[in-house]
XYZ file of C-alpha atoms in Angstrom:
251
model
C 40.963 22.266 -36.439
C 43.044 20.557 -39.141
C 44.341 23.147 -41.582
C 44.116 22.266 -45.262
C 43.298 23.736 -48.635
C 39.598 23.211 -47.945
C 37.494 26.275 -47.081
C 37.341 27.123 -43.387
C 33.664 26.201 -43.050
C 34.369 22.758 -44.521
C 37.210 22.228 -42.010
C 34.952 23.316 -39.140
C 32.171 21.048 -40.363
C 34.621 18.143 -40.394
C 35.712 18.882 -36.830
C 32.092 19.038 -35.658
C 31.373 15.845 -37.596
C 34.283 14.137 -35.846
C 32.984 15.324 -32.470
C 29.538 13.890 -33.201
C 30.989 10.559 -34.319
C 33.223 10.452 -31.231
C 30.263 11.095 -28.932
C 31.360 14.531 -27.800
C 27.938 15.648 -29.007
C 25.303 12.920 -28.717
C 21.935 12.608 -30.425
C 19.660 15.261 -28.960
C 22.494 17.406 -27.619
C 22.383 21.096 -28.386
C 25.454 22.598 -30.002
C 27.104 25.583 -28.342
C 25.777 28.941 -29.600
C 27.321 30.517 -32.688
C 29.160 33.086 -30.591
C 30.922 30.355 -28.606
C 31.800 28.344 -31.723
C 33.102 31.509 -33.389
C 35.491 32.049 -30.492
C 36.448 28.370 -30.381
C 37.413 28.266 -34.058
C 38.530 31.922 -34.340
C 36.207 32.654 -37.250
C 33.202 34.883 -37.812
C 29.640 33.728 -37.296
C 28.909 33.509 -41.015
C 31.573 30.796 -41.347
C 30.006 28.905 -38.440
C 26.591 29.187 -40.102
C 28.018 27.749 -43.332
C 29.502 24.801 -41.438
C 26.245 24.133 -39.614
C 24.280 24.422 -42.868
C 26.532 21.797 -44.440
C 25.941 19.370 -41.560
C 22.202 20.033 -41.700
C 22.229 19.076 -45.380
C 23.925 15.829 -44.370
C 21.241 15.207 -41.750
C 23.653 15.332 -38.809
C 22.176 18.503 -37.325
C 18.720 20.030 -37.097
C 17.621 23.489 -36.056
C 14.637 24.132 -33.843
C 13.230 27.632 -33.984
C 13.875 29.493 -30.758
C 15.826 26.610 -29.213
C 19.067 26.214 -31.162
C 20.846 23.555 -33.213
C 20.782 19.899 -32.156
C 22.416 16.622 -33.137
C 19.758 14.907 -35.229
C 18.445 11.374 -35.014
C 16.897 9.728 -38.089
C 13.116 9.998 -38.130
C 11.804 6.441 -38.205
C 8.657 5.763 -40.183
C 7.229 2.266 -39.946
C 5.672 0.742 -43.059
C 3.151 -2.042 -42.568
C 1.949 -0.994 -39.140
C -1.163 0.945 -38.203
C 0.838 4.089 -37.559
C -0.099 7.629 -38.513
C 2.673 9.800 -39.884
C 1.985 12.751 -37.574
C 1.730 10.510 -34.534
C 4.926 8.659 -35.462
C 6.865 11.922 -35.511
C 5.329 13.204 -32.300
C 6.093 9.904 -30.538
C 9.773 10.517 -31.343
C 9.642 14.020 -29.906
C 9.266 15.908 -33.175
C 6.693 18.502 -34.106
C 4.948 17.700 -37.396
C 3.132 19.971 -39.812
C 1.985 20.066 -43.429
C 1.589 22.895 -45.924
C -0.737 22.457 -48.879
C 1.116 23.128 -52.125
C -1.703 22.455 -54.546
C -4.981 20.613 -54.955
C -5.982 20.395 -58.604
C -7.796 18.205 -61.095
C -5.549 16.392 -63.570
C -5.959 13.590 -66.094
C -4.590 10.245 -64.982
C -1.392 9.391 -66.829
C -0.353 5.824 -67.555
C 1.246 5.297 -64.135
C -1.597 6.789 -62.093
C -4.239 4.963 -64.137
C -2.478 1.638 -63.652
C -2.055 2.102 -59.910
C -5.709 3.055 -59.397
C -7.087 0.610 -61.979
C -8.865 3.392 -63.878
C -8.857 4.514 -67.489
C -5.959 6.616 -68.697
C -7.156 10.205 -68.900
C -9.797 9.737 -66.192
C -10.110 12.773 -63.872
C -8.185 12.527 -60.599
C -7.461 14.959 -57.799
C -3.786 15.686 -57.266
C -3.147 16.820 -53.694
C 0.447 17.823 -52.991
C 1.783 18.790 -49.561
C 5.090 19.750 -47.964
C 5.774 17.980 -44.683
C 8.000 19.405 -41.960
C 9.485 18.089 -38.737
C 10.607 20.646 -36.180
C 10.081 23.340 -38.831
C 12.487 21.557 -41.197
C 11.193 20.297 -44.576
C 11.460 16.510 -44.834
C 8.934 15.364 -47.437
C 6.928 16.326 -50.477
C 3.916 14.076 -50.913
C 1.514 13.718 -53.832
C -1.781 11.898 -53.472
C -3.923 10.979 -56.475
C -7.618 10.310 -55.800
C -10.183 9.160 -58.424
C -12.790 11.898 -58.786
C -15.381 9.349 -59.879
C -15.264 8.121 -56.284
C -14.824 11.552 -54.666
C -16.640 14.091 -56.892
C -16.530 16.859 -54.231
C -12.984 16.215 -53.043
C -11.626 19.429 -54.570
C -14.434 21.619 -53.279
C -13.457 24.606 -51.163
C -15.111 23.052 -48.130
C -13.268 19.761 -48.553
C -9.809 21.270 -49.085
C -10.327 23.778 -46.283
C -11.031 20.901 -43.923
C -7.877 19.068 -45.044
C -5.825 22.190 -44.322
C -7.551 22.552 -40.952
C -6.944 18.985 -39.722
C -3.600 18.472 -41.504
C -4.237 14.758 -41.872
C -5.198 12.728 -44.943
C -6.408 9.907 -42.691
C -8.691 12.126 -40.638
C -9.870 13.963 -43.753
C -10.979 10.700 -45.390
C -12.450 9.361 -42.165
C -14.465 12.455 -41.274
C -15.700 13.376 -44.738
C -16.100 9.966 -46.359
C -16.220 7.487 -43.449
C -13.141 5.743 -44.868
C -10.521 4.159 -42.630
C -8.105 3.362 -45.423
C -5.557 0.562 -45.536
C -2.215 0.344 -47.265
C -2.160 -2.384 -49.879
C 1.407 -1.936 -51.063
C 4.499 0.227 -50.650
C 7.688 0.362 -52.680
C 10.741 2.432 -51.800
C 13.619 3.403 -54.071
C 16.401 5.978 -54.155
C 16.974 8.696 -56.723
C 18.576 12.109 -57.083
C 16.332 14.954 -56.037
C 14.670 16.901 -58.844
C 15.166 20.705 -58.987
C 11.634 21.594 -57.853
C 11.751 19.203 -54.898
C 15.310 20.278 -54.045
C 14.102 23.839 -53.582
C 11.220 22.814 -51.320
C 13.310 20.331 -49.331
C 16.272 22.728 -49.132
C 18.667 20.197 -50.614
C 21.533 20.435 -53.114
C 20.803 18.956 -56.546
C 23.274 16.106 -56.066
C 21.481 14.848 -52.941
C 19.802 11.439 -52.951
C 16.243 11.135 -51.668
C 13.865 8.277 -50.947
C 10.894 7.765 -53.247
C 8.014 5.920 -51.574
C 5.048 4.822 -53.685
C 1.938 3.418 -52.036
C -1.525 2.228 -53.006
C -4.326 2.616 -50.480
C -7.825 1.146 -50.401
C -11.021 1.542 -48.404
C -12.461 -1.047 -46.025
C -13.990 -2.951 -48.946
C -10.699 -3.121 -50.840
C -11.602 -0.482 -53.433
C -8.613 1.584 -54.572
C -8.845 5.175 -53.408
C -5.351 6.679 -53.470
C -2.020 6.374 -55.209
C 0.619 8.167 -53.146
C 4.095 9.296 -54.147
C 6.275 10.693 -51.360
C 9.710 12.209 -51.887
C 11.553 11.973 -48.583
C 14.835 13.360 -47.347
C 17.049 10.298 -47.092
C 19.383 12.142 -44.743
C 16.570 12.602 -42.206
C 14.130 9.754 -42.775
C 14.512 6.065 -42.070
C 11.898 3.716 -43.516
C 11.276 0.658 -41.357
C 9.468 -2.391 -42.762
C 7.760 -4.548 -40.164
C 7.306 -8.081 -41.525
C 5.169 -9.060 -38.558
C 2.589 -6.473 -39.521
C 2.463 -7.016 -43.275
C -1.252 -7.531 -43.237
C -1.954 -4.802 -40.726
C -3.691 -1.594 -41.592
C -1.473 1.408 -42.137
C -2.305 5.000 -42.757
C -0.216 7.926 -43.951
C -1.316 11.308 -42.720
């Protein structure tokens, strides 16, 4: 370890970072247990935990409950292909899950109304969910659905089924016979907002990806405006030009 004025955990994090970049620890490798790292760096376990936490915030490491800490690979999510979010994560060896944050009726603001081609103030359902990969929070997604099209969308039965299946695509398909398509997606970067930072376990100065999408049914009628806030340190958005016109769903 290089000794400097920096705190010990920062020095240890830098040494581990160097080892990852040098290939000592490769993507998918499990780090030695805390006890071994404590002996290696002659520090207590709390200092090791701080160093690991710092590298997790940077997206270099990920923890898997009951298995340990691993060198992380970016989670690739293809835009423009007929790929389901859950399936995309599972295909890369990750476990995927969603937690419902809220499902409420709101009035469409200017942005939502424009995206859905409805009147400002029209009633819409706002469905917000926290997405995790390997038990680590990676996204906060908001979906806005016109209630004129889906009058029972916020019913207890409907929301209970969404929680049960954990998939927007399956929810729409099973309840409304809709196999929706993605009409457009835009991605930008911004600093995480305090509420999202808490849910995504990020510092306030961390940049995130903001993905906005408009989805339609098989007849081209607009059914959802989606806004996803994604951890830029863990997610990699991939645009496939070959599949621009292909159907794409976002569970």
